[in-house]
Short mmCIF file of C-alpha atoms in Angstrom, two decimals:
data_model
loop_
_atom_site.label_atom_id
_atom_site.label_comp_id
_atom_site.label_asym_id
_atom_site.label_seq_id
_atom_site.Cartn_x
_atom_site.Cartn_y
_atom_site.Cartn_z
CA MET A 1 -16.89 -71.80 15.68
CA LEU A 2 -17.81 -68.27 14.69
CA LEU A 3 -16.07 -67.01 17.79
CA GLN A 4 -12.85 -68.84 16.84
CA ALA A 5 -13.00 -67.47 13.30
CA ALA A 6 -13.39 -63.95 14.64
CA ALA A 7 -10.45 -64.39 17.01
CA LEU A 8 -8.26 -65.69 14.19
CA SER A 9 -9.29 -62.74 12.03
CA VAL A 10 -8.33 -60.26 14.73
CA LEU A 11 -4.96 -62.06 15.26
CA PHE A 12 -4.22 -61.96 11.50
CA CYS A 13 -4.99 -58.26 11.29
CA SER A 14 -2.71 -57.63 14.26
CA VAL A 15 0.18 -59.44 12.58
CA GLN A 16 -0.34 -57.63 9.32
CA SER A 17 -0.23 -54.19 11.05
CA PHE A 18 2.77 -55.03 13.24
CA THR A 19 5.32 -52.24 13.55
CA VAL A 20 8.94 -52.52 14.64
CA GLN A 21 9.95 -50.20 17.38
CA GLY A 22 13.11 -48.27 16.70
CA PRO A 23 15.42 -46.80 19.36
CA PHE A 24 14.53 -43.24 18.37
CA GLY A 25 12.91 -41.97 21.46
CA ASN A 26 9.62 -40.04 21.82
CA GLY A 27 7.66 -43.03 20.69
CA GLU A 28 8.88 -42.72 17.09
CA GLU A 29 8.42 -45.88 15.07
CA TYR A 30 8.44 -47.14 11.51
CA SER A 31 6.39 -49.72 9.68
CA GLY A 32 7.15 -51.85 6.64
CA ASN A 33 10.21 -53.98 6.49
CA THR A 34 10.58 -56.79 8.97
CA VAL A 35 13.45 -59.24 9.45
CA GLU A 36 11.49 -61.79 7.38
CA ASP A 37 11.01 -59.33 4.56
CA ASP A 38 14.77 -59.03 4.20
CA GLU A 39 15.35 -62.78 3.89
CA PHE A 40 16.54 -62.51 0.30
CA SER A 41 18.17 -59.08 0.56
CA VAL A 42 21.79 -58.90 -0.67
CA SER A 43 23.08 -58.28 2.82
CA THR A 44 21.20 -61.20 4.38
CA LEU A 45 22.37 -63.57 1.66
CA LEU A 46 25.91 -62.37 2.10
CA GLU A 47 25.77 -62.62 5.89
CA LYS A 48 24.53 -66.20 5.75
CA ALA A 49 26.93 -67.32 2.99
CA ASN A 50 30.00 -65.67 4.61
CA VAL A 51 29.85 -67.43 8.01
CA ASN A 52 32.96 -69.40 7.17
CA VAL A 53 34.89 -66.84 5.17
CA GLY A 54 38.54 -66.68 6.10
CA LYS A 55 38.67 -70.17 7.59
CA ASN A 56 40.34 -71.63 4.47
CA PHE A 57 44.05 -71.08 4.25
CA ASP A 58 43.98 -69.90 0.65
CA ASP A 59 41.24 -67.32 1.20
CA PRO A 60 42.27 -63.68 0.97
CA LEU A 61 41.65 -61.27 3.87
CA VAL A 62 37.94 -60.35 3.63
CA MET A 63 36.70 -57.22 5.34
CA PHE A 64 33.60 -54.97 5.26
CA GLY A 65 31.25 -57.94 4.63
CA ASP A 66 32.45 -59.20 1.27
CA ILE A 67 35.44 -57.12 0.10
CA ALA A 68 38.72 -58.92 -0.35
CA VAL A 69 41.72 -56.83 0.75
CA PRO A 70 45.24 -57.42 -0.52
CA THR A 71 47.50 -58.13 2.45
CA ASP A 72 50.39 -56.25 0.83
CA LEU A 73 48.57 -52.94 1.03
CA GLN A 74 49.23 -51.25 4.36
CA ASN A 75 47.34 -48.11 3.50
CA ALA A 76 43.96 -47.62 1.92
CA ASP A 77 45.24 -46.18 -1.35
CA PRO A 78 42.46 -44.59 -3.51
CA CYS A 79 41.40 -47.06 -6.15
CA VAL A 80 41.89 -44.63 -8.98
CA GLU A 81 45.48 -43.94 -7.96
CA ARG A 82 46.50 -47.56 -8.38
CA GLY A 83 44.80 -47.84 -11.74
CA CYS A 84 41.95 -50.15 -10.82
CA LEU A 85 39.68 -49.62 -13.80
CA TRP A 86 39.54 -52.19 -16.59
CA PRO A 87 40.87 -50.84 -19.84
CA LYS A 88 38.61 -49.65 -22.64
CA ALA A 89 39.08 -51.05 -26.14
CA THR A 90 39.23 -48.94 -29.32
CA ASP A 91 35.64 -49.87 -30.10
CA GLY A 92 34.45 -48.15 -26.85
CA ASN A 93 33.72 -51.32 -24.95
CA VAL A 94 35.41 -52.61 -21.78
CA TYR A 95 36.28 -56.27 -22.12
CA VAL A 96 36.73 -58.10 -18.85
CA PRO A 97 37.99 -61.65 -19.33
CA TYR A 98 36.60 -64.32 -16.97
CA ARG A 99 37.07 -67.92 -16.07
CA ILE A 100 34.44 -70.00 -14.26
CA SER A 101 35.50 -72.94 -12.09
CA ARG A 102 34.43 -76.40 -13.10
CA ASP A 103 33.10 -76.94 -9.58
CA TYR A 104 29.72 -75.49 -10.61
CA ASP A 105 27.00 -77.68 -12.10
CA GLU A 106 25.25 -76.68 -15.34
CA ARG A 107 22.44 -74.76 -13.67
CA GLU A 108 24.85 -72.79 -11.51
CA ARG A 109 27.13 -72.01 -14.44
CA ASN A 110 24.20 -70.82 -16.53
CA THR A 111 23.04 -68.53 -13.70
CA ILE A 112 26.57 -67.02 -13.46
CA VAL A 113 26.83 -66.56 -17.25
CA GLU A 114 23.46 -64.84 -17.31
CA GLY A 115 24.68 -62.52 -14.57
CA LEU A 116 27.75 -61.74 -16.63
CA ARG A 117 25.66 -61.10 -19.76
CA SER A 118 23.35 -58.74 -17.88
CA PHE A 119 26.02 -56.03 -17.91
CA ALA A 120 26.11 -55.99 -21.73
CA GLU A 121 22.36 -55.26 -21.86
CA SER A 122 22.82 -51.78 -20.48
CA THR A 123 26.49 -50.81 -20.26
CA CYS A 124 29.72 -51.01 -22.28
CA ILE A 125 31.05 -53.77 -20.05
CA ARG A 126 31.63 -57.06 -21.93
CA PHE A 127 32.53 -60.09 -19.85
CA THR A 128 34.31 -62.43 -22.24
CA PRO A 129 35.70 -65.95 -21.77
CA LEU A 130 39.40 -66.02 -20.89
CA ASN A 131 41.61 -66.41 -23.97
CA GLY A 132 45.18 -65.96 -22.83
CA GLN A 133 44.77 -62.54 -21.21
CA GLU A 134 46.98 -61.74 -18.21
CA ASP A 135 44.33 -59.98 -16.10
CA PHE A 136 40.99 -61.71 -15.59
CA VAL A 137 38.19 -62.41 -13.15
CA ASN A 138 38.57 -65.89 -11.75
CA ILE A 139 35.11 -67.04 -10.52
CA GLN A 140 35.41 -69.79 -7.92
CA SER A 141 33.28 -71.42 -5.25
CA ARG A 142 35.26 -70.53 -2.15
CA SER A 143 33.98 -70.24 1.42
CA GLY A 144 31.50 -67.41 0.72
CA CYS A 145 30.74 -64.41 -1.48
CA PHE A 146 33.53 -61.87 -1.95
CA SER A 147 35.53 -59.85 -4.41
CA PHE A 148 38.36 -57.31 -4.63
CA VAL A 149 37.39 -53.76 -5.47
CA GLY A 150 38.48 -52.89 -9.02
CA ARG A 151 41.06 -54.54 -11.26
CA ARG A 152 43.85 -56.05 -9.17
CA GLY A 153 45.76 -57.78 -11.95
CA ARG A 154 46.39 -61.44 -12.82
CA GLY A 155 43.64 -63.88 -11.99
CA GLN A 156 41.77 -62.09 -9.24
CA VAL A 157 39.25 -64.23 -7.40
CA VAL A 158 35.54 -63.49 -7.26
CA SER A 159 34.09 -66.05 -4.90
CA LEU A 160 30.54 -67.18 -5.50
CA SER A 161 30.07 -70.13 -3.17
CA ARG A 162 27.74 -72.81 -4.36
CA ARG A 163 26.19 -72.64 -0.86
CA GLY A 164 24.31 -69.37 -0.93
CA CYS A 165 25.93 -67.06 -3.52
CA VAL A 166 24.66 -68.11 -6.93
CA PHE A 167 21.84 -65.60 -7.12
CA ARG A 168 21.53 -62.88 -9.79
CA GLN A 169 21.69 -60.03 -7.27
CA ILE A 170 24.78 -61.48 -5.54
CA ILE A 171 26.51 -62.15 -8.85
CA GLN A 172 25.93 -58.55 -10.01
CA HIS A 173 26.92 -57.21 -6.57
CA GLU A 174 30.27 -58.99 -6.51
CA LEU A 175 31.01 -58.08 -10.17
CA LEU A 176 30.27 -54.43 -9.40
CA HIS A 177 32.91 -54.66 -6.69
CA ALA A 178 35.29 -56.08 -9.27
CA LEU A 179 34.51 -53.14 -11.56
CA GLY A 180 35.45 -50.67 -8.83
CA PHE A 181 32.34 -49.97 -6.74
CA ASN A 182 31.83 -50.02 -2.95
CA HIS A 183 28.64 -50.52 -0.90
CA GLU A 184 26.03 -47.84 -1.20
CA GLN A 185 25.63 -47.31 2.54
CA THR A 186 29.33 -46.48 2.84
CA ARG A 187 29.33 -43.61 0.38
CA SER A 188 30.52 -40.19 1.51
CA ASP A 189 27.09 -38.53 1.79
CA ARG A 190 25.30 -41.50 3.41
CA ASN A 191 24.64 -39.63 6.70
CA GLU A 192 22.27 -37.37 4.80
CA HIS A 193 20.16 -40.38 3.74
CA VAL A 194 20.47 -43.13 6.35
CA ARG A 195 21.06 -43.44 10.04
CA ILE A 196 23.44 -46.22 11.19
CA LEU A 197 22.40 -47.75 14.52
CA LEU A 198 25.63 -49.34 15.74
CA GLU A 199 24.10 -50.29 19.03
CA ASN A 200 22.17 -52.96 17.12
CA VAL A 201 25.14 -54.34 15.13
CA ILE A 202 26.79 -57.66 16.00
CA PRO A 203 30.00 -56.84 17.92
CA GLY A 204 32.97 -57.03 15.60
CA MET A 205 30.86 -56.28 12.48
CA GLU A 206 30.87 -52.47 12.84
CA SER A 207 33.33 -52.11 9.91
CA ASN A 208 30.55 -53.06 7.54
CA PHE A 209 29.09 -49.60 8.19
CA ARG A 210 32.14 -47.43 7.79
CA ARG A 211 31.82 -44.30 5.69
CA ILE A 212 34.44 -43.68 3.02
CA GLU A 213 35.23 -40.92 0.52
CA THR A 214 33.64 -42.37 -2.59
CA ARG A 215 33.41 -41.03 -6.13
CA ASN A 216 29.66 -40.57 -6.45
CA LEU A 217 29.79 -39.62 -10.13
CA GLY A 218 27.05 -37.02 -9.78
CA THR A 219 24.44 -39.70 -8.98
CA PRO A 220 21.89 -39.58 -6.17
CA TYR A 221 21.93 -41.90 -3.13
CA ASP A 222 20.06 -45.00 -4.14
CA TYR A 223 18.05 -47.10 -1.66
CA ASN A 224 17.29 -49.48 -4.52
CA SER A 225 20.91 -50.15 -5.44
CA VAL A 226 22.02 -53.75 -5.59
CA MET A 227 25.03 -52.54 -3.57
CA HIS A 228 22.78 -51.36 -0.67
CA TYR A 229 22.52 -53.47 2.47
CA GLY A 230 19.15 -54.26 4.04
CA ARG A 231 17.54 -52.66 7.10
CA PHE A 232 18.57 -55.49 9.46
CA ALA A 233 22.05 -56.16 8.06
CA PHE A 234 24.29 -57.74 10.74
CA SER A 235 21.71 -57.10 13.46
CA ARG A 236 22.41 -58.68 16.84
CA ASN A 237 18.89 -58.27 18.20
CA ARG A 238 16.46 -58.23 15.26
CA ARG A 239 16.35 -54.43 15.41
CA PRO A 240 17.29 -52.30 12.41
CA THR A 241 20.89 -51.31 11.80
CA ILE A 242 20.17 -49.00 8.83
CA VAL A 243 17.19 -46.64 8.84
CA PRO A 244 16.50 -44.29 5.95
CA ILE A 245 15.96 -40.56 6.71
CA PRO A 246 13.89 -38.52 6.77
CA ASP A 247 11.29 -41.22 5.88
CA GLY A 248 12.00 -44.30 7.96
CA ASN A 249 9.38 -46.32 6.04
CA VAL A 250 11.30 -46.36 2.75
CA ALA A 251 12.29 -49.88 1.71
CA ILE A 252 16.05 -50.40 1.41
CA GLY A 253 18.37 -53.13 0.28
CA ARG A 254 15.65 -55.14 -1.50
CA ALA A 255 17.16 -55.13 -5.00
CA THR A 256 17.05 -58.30 -7.02
CA GLN A 257 19.10 -56.80 -9.84
CA MET A 258 21.04 -53.66 -10.76
CA SER A 259 19.05 -50.42 -10.45
CA ALA A 260 18.93 -47.76 -13.10
CA THR A 261 21.32 -45.74 -10.95
CA ASP A 262 23.70 -48.69 -10.69
CA ILE A 263 23.73 -48.85 -14.48
CA LEU A 264 24.20 -45.08 -14.73
CA ARG A 265 27.27 -45.22 -12.49
CA VAL A 266 28.92 -48.01 -14.46
CA ASN A 267 28.45 -46.03 -17.68
CA ARG A 268 29.77 -42.82 -16.13
CA LEU A 269 32.75 -44.49 -14.43
CA TYR A 270 33.83 -46.18 -17.66
CA GLN A 271 32.63 -43.31 -19.89
CA CYS A 272 30.41 -45.55 -21.93
CA ASN A 273 29.09 -43.98 -25.11
CA SER A 274 25.65 -45.41 -24.72
CA THR A 275 22.04 -44.23 -24.36
CA ALA A 276 21.88 -46.75 -21.53
CA SER A 277 23.71 -44.15 -19.38
CA ARG A 278 20.34 -42.40 -19.10
CA PRO A 279 18.37 -44.02 -16.25
CA ASP A 280 15.03 -43.01 -17.82
CA LEU A 281 15.66 -45.28 -20.79
CA LYS A 282 15.09 -48.98 -20.84
CA PRO A 283 18.27 -51.12 -21.05
CA VAL A 284 19.40 -51.83 -24.58
CA GLN A 285 19.30 -55.55 -25.42
CA ARG A 286 22.61 -56.79 -26.80
CA ASN A 287 22.36 -60.51 -26.20
CA HIS A 288 25.05 -61.44 -28.74
CA PHE A 289 27.67 -60.12 -26.34
CA LEU A 290 28.73 -61.46 -22.99
#
């Protein structure tokens, strides 16, 4: 009996100290995140929920994981050139009208509303119920989680499928897309902060790791951003697809809500006149606003 207990103890310790080998050569390895650790990362939730995206006739073209792309745009016009920001009101706030589909049950609707309200706690963004406005965010349960980037006009769909998308981090992630933000690992300076291992990516999913010329708004690269994919995003072989550099042990893509830098970027992009634009300050509570 004692021998069995000792054997189990050794086995447990071995599992706890397990390291994942990376294809770096010279025996280099990293410890920390495993595939199981990333089970509730934004990228894993998106990957699972978006298996059937595009199969419905009325779905828009969805690329880069969860970004809806207008089929009438033949060129990737810079967002700012087509006027994709939501307008600011005279009181300094940015009011974004929304409508939530009746397909959601009460618990799901409350979770979505709380996600909408979370922006008012620390930014000048105010999601408000639709009241006749022409442009609004139309939150529906489509075949996955996706959104257009920035204001597209009319009733632009933000899909939060009841099957896998109604989580706080996913709601904030898709709404940040709607406000004009791209994924963190696609930003222009990402090669200074992460290494993309395309040899481990599921064939056909390489576009999720493209690098684009983003407006970084004077903010640092943020491994903790709710817009950052996890270490094993779209992996075909349970090996990492994104590895931080120079320290490969840094946790990435594990956010359960917007980071201080996410909040800072929203406030800078929309020129919010708020102390919440300082990441060293705690978010201001303004629960009487959506």
